[in-house]
PDB file of N, CA and C in Angstrom:
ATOM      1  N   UNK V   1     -19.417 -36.869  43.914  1.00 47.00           N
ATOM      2  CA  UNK V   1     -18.013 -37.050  43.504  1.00 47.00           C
ATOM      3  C   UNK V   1     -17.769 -38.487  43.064  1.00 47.00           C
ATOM      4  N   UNK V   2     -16.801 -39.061  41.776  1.00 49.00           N
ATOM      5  CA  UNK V   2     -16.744 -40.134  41.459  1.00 49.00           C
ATOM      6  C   UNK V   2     -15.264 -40.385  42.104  1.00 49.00           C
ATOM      7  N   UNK V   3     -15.037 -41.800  41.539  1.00 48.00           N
ATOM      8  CA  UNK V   3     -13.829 -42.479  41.865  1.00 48.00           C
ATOM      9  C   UNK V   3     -13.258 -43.530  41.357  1.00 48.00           C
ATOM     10  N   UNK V   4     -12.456 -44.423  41.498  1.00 51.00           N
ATOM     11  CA  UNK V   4     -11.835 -45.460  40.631  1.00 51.00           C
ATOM     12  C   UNK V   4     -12.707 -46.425  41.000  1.00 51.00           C
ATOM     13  N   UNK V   5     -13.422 -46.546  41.876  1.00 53.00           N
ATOM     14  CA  UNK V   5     -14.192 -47.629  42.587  1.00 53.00           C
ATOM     15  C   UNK V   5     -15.481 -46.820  42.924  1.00 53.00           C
ATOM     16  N   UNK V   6     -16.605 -48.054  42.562  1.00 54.00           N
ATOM     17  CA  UNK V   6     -17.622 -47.632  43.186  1.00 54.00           C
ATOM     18  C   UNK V   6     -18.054 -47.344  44.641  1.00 54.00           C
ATOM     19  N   UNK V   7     -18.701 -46.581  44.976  1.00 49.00           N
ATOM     20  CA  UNK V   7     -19.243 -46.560  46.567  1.00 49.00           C
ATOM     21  C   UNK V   7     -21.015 -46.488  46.441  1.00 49.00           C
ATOM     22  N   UNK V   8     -21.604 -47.676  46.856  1.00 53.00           N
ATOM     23  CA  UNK V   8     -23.109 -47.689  47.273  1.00 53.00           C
ATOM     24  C   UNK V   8     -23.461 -46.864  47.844  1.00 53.00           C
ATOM     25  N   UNK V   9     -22.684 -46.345  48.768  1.00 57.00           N
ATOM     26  CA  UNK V   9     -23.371 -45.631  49.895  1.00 57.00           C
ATOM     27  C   UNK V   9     -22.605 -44.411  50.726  1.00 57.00           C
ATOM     28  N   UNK V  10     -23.215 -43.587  51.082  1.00 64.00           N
ATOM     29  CA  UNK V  10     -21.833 -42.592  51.999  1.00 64.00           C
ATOM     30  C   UNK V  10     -21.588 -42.376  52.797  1.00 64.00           C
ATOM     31  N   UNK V  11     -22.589 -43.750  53.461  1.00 69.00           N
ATOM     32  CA  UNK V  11     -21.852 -44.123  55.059  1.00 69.00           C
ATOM     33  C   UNK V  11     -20.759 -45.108  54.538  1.00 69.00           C
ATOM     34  N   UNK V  12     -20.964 -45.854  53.349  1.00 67.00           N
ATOM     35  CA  UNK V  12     -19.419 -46.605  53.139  1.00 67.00           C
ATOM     36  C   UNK V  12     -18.382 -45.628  52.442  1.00 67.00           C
ATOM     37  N   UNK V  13     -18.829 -44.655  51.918  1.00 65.00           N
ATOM     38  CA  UNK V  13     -17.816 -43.594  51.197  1.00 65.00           C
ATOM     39  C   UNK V  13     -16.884 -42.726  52.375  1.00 65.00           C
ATOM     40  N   UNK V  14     -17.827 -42.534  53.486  1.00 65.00           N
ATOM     41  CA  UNK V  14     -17.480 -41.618  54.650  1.00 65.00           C
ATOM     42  C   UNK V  14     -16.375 -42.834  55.268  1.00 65.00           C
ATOM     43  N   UNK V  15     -16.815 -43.842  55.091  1.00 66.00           N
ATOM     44  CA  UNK V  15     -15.459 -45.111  55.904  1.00 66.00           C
ATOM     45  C   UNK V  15     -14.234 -45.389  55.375  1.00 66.00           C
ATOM     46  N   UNK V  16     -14.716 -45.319  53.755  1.00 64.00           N
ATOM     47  CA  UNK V  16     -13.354 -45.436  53.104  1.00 64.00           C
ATOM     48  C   UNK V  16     -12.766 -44.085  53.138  1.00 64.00           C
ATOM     49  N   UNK V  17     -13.380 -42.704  53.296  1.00 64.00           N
ATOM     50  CA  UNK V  17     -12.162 -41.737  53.560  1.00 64.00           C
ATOM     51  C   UNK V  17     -11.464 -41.821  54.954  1.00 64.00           C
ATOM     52  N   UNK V  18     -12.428 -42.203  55.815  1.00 59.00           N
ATOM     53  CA  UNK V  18     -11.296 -42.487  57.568  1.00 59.00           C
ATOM     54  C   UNK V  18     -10.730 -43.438  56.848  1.00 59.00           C
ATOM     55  N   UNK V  19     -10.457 -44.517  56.296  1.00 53.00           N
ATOM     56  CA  UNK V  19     -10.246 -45.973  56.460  1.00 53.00           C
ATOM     57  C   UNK V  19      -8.946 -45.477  55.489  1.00 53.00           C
ATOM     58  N   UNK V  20      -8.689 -44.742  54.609  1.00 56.00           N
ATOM     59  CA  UNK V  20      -7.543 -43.749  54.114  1.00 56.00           C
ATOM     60  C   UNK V  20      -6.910 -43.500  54.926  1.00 56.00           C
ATOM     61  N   UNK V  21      -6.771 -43.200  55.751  1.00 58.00           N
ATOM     62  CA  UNK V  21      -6.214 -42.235  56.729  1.00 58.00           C
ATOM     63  C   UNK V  21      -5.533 -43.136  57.804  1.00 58.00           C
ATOM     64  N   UNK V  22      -5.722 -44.636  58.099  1.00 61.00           N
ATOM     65  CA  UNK V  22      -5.274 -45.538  58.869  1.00 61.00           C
ATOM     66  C   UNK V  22      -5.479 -46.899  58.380  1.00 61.00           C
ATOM     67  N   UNK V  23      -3.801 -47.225  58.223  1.00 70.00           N
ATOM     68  CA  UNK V  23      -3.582 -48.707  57.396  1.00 70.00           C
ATOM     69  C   UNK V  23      -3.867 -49.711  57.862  1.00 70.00           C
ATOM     70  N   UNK V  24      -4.372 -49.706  59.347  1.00 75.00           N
ATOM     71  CA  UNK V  24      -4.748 -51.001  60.037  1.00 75.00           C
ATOM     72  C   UNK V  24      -5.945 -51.190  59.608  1.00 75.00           C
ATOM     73  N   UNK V  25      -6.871 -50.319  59.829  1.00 69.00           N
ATOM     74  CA  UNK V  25      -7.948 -49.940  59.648  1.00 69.00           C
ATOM     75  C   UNK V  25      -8.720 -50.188  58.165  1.00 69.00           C
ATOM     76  N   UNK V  26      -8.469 -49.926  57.807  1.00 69.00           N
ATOM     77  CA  UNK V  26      -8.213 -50.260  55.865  1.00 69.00           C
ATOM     78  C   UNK V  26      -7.826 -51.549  55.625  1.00 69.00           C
ATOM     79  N   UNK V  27      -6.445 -51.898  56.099  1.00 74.00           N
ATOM     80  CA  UNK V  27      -6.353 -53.787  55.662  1.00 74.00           C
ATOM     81  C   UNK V  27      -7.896 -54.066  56.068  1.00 74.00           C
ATOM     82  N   UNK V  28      -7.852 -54.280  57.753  1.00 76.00           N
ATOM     83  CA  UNK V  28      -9.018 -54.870  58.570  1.00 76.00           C
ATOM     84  C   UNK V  28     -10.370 -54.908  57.679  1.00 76.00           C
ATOM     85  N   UNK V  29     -10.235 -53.631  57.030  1.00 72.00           N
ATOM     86  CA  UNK V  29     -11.790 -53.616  56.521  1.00 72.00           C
ATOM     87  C   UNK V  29     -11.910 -54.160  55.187  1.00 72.00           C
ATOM     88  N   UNK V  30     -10.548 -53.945  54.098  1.00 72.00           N
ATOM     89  CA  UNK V  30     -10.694 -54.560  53.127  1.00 72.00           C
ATOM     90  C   UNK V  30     -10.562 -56.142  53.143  1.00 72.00           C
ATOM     91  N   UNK V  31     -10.134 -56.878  54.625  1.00 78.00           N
ATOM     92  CA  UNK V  31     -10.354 -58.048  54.478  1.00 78.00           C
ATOM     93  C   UNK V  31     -11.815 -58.413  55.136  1.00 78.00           C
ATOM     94  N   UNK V  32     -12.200 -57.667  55.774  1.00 79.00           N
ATOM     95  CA  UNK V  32     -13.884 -58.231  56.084  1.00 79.00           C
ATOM     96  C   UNK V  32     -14.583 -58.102  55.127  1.00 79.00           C
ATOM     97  N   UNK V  33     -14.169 -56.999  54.262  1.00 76.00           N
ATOM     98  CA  UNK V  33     -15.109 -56.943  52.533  1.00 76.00           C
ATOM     99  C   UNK V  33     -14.813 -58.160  51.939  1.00 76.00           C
ATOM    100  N   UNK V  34     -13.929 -58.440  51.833  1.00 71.00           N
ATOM    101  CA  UNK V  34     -13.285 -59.966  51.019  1.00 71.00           C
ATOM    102  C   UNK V  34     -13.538 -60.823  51.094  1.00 71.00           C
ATOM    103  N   UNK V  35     -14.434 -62.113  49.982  1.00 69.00           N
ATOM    104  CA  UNK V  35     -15.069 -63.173  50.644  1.00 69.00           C
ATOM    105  C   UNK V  35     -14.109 -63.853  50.996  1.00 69.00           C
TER     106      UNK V  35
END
Protein backbone atom coordinates (compact mmCIF):
# COMPACT_ATOMS: atom_id res chain seq x y z
CA UNK A 1 0.00 0.00 0.00
CA UNK A 2 1.36 3.57 -0.85
CA UNK A 3 1.02 6.93 0.81
CA UNK A 4 1.79 10.64 0.87
CA UNK A 5 4.97 9.78 2.67
CA UNK A 6 7.34 7.25 2.40
CA UNK A 7 7.67 4.28 4.92
CA UNK A 8 11.16 2.15 4.92
CA UNK A 9 9.83 -0.26 6.81
CA UNK A 10 6.56 -1.92 8.41
CA UNK A 11 7.64 -2.00 11.66
CA UNK A 12 7.76 1.93 11.06
CA UNK A 13 4.50 1.73 8.88
CA UNK A 14 2.81 -0.52 11.71
CA UNK A 15 3.91 2.68 14.24
CA UNK A 16 2.70 5.29 12.20
CA UNK A 17 -0.79 3.53 12.01
CA UNK A 18 -0.89 3.22 16.16
CA UNK A 19 0.90 6.58 16.24
CA UNK A 20 -2.56 7.78 14.14
CA UNK A 21 -4.59 6.79 16.55
CA UNK A 22 -2.89 8.84 19.60
CA UNK A 23 -1.77 12.55 19.40
CA UNK A 24 0.66 12.34 22.16
CA UNK A 25 2.13 9.61 20.76
CA UNK A 26 2.58 10.95 17.23
CA UNK A 27 3.82 14.57 18.36
CA UNK A 28 6.43 12.46 20.71
CA UNK A 29 7.47 10.48 17.80
CA UNK A 30 7.42 13.01 15.12
CA UNK A 31 9.68 15.04 17.33
CA UNK A 32 12.25 12.21 18.02
CA UNK A 33 12.21 11.77 14.08
CA UNK A 34 13.13 15.49 13.84
CA UNK A 35 16.68 16.49 13.85
Amino acid sequence: SSASYRVPTDSLSATLVWCCSDTDACRSLAEAAAP
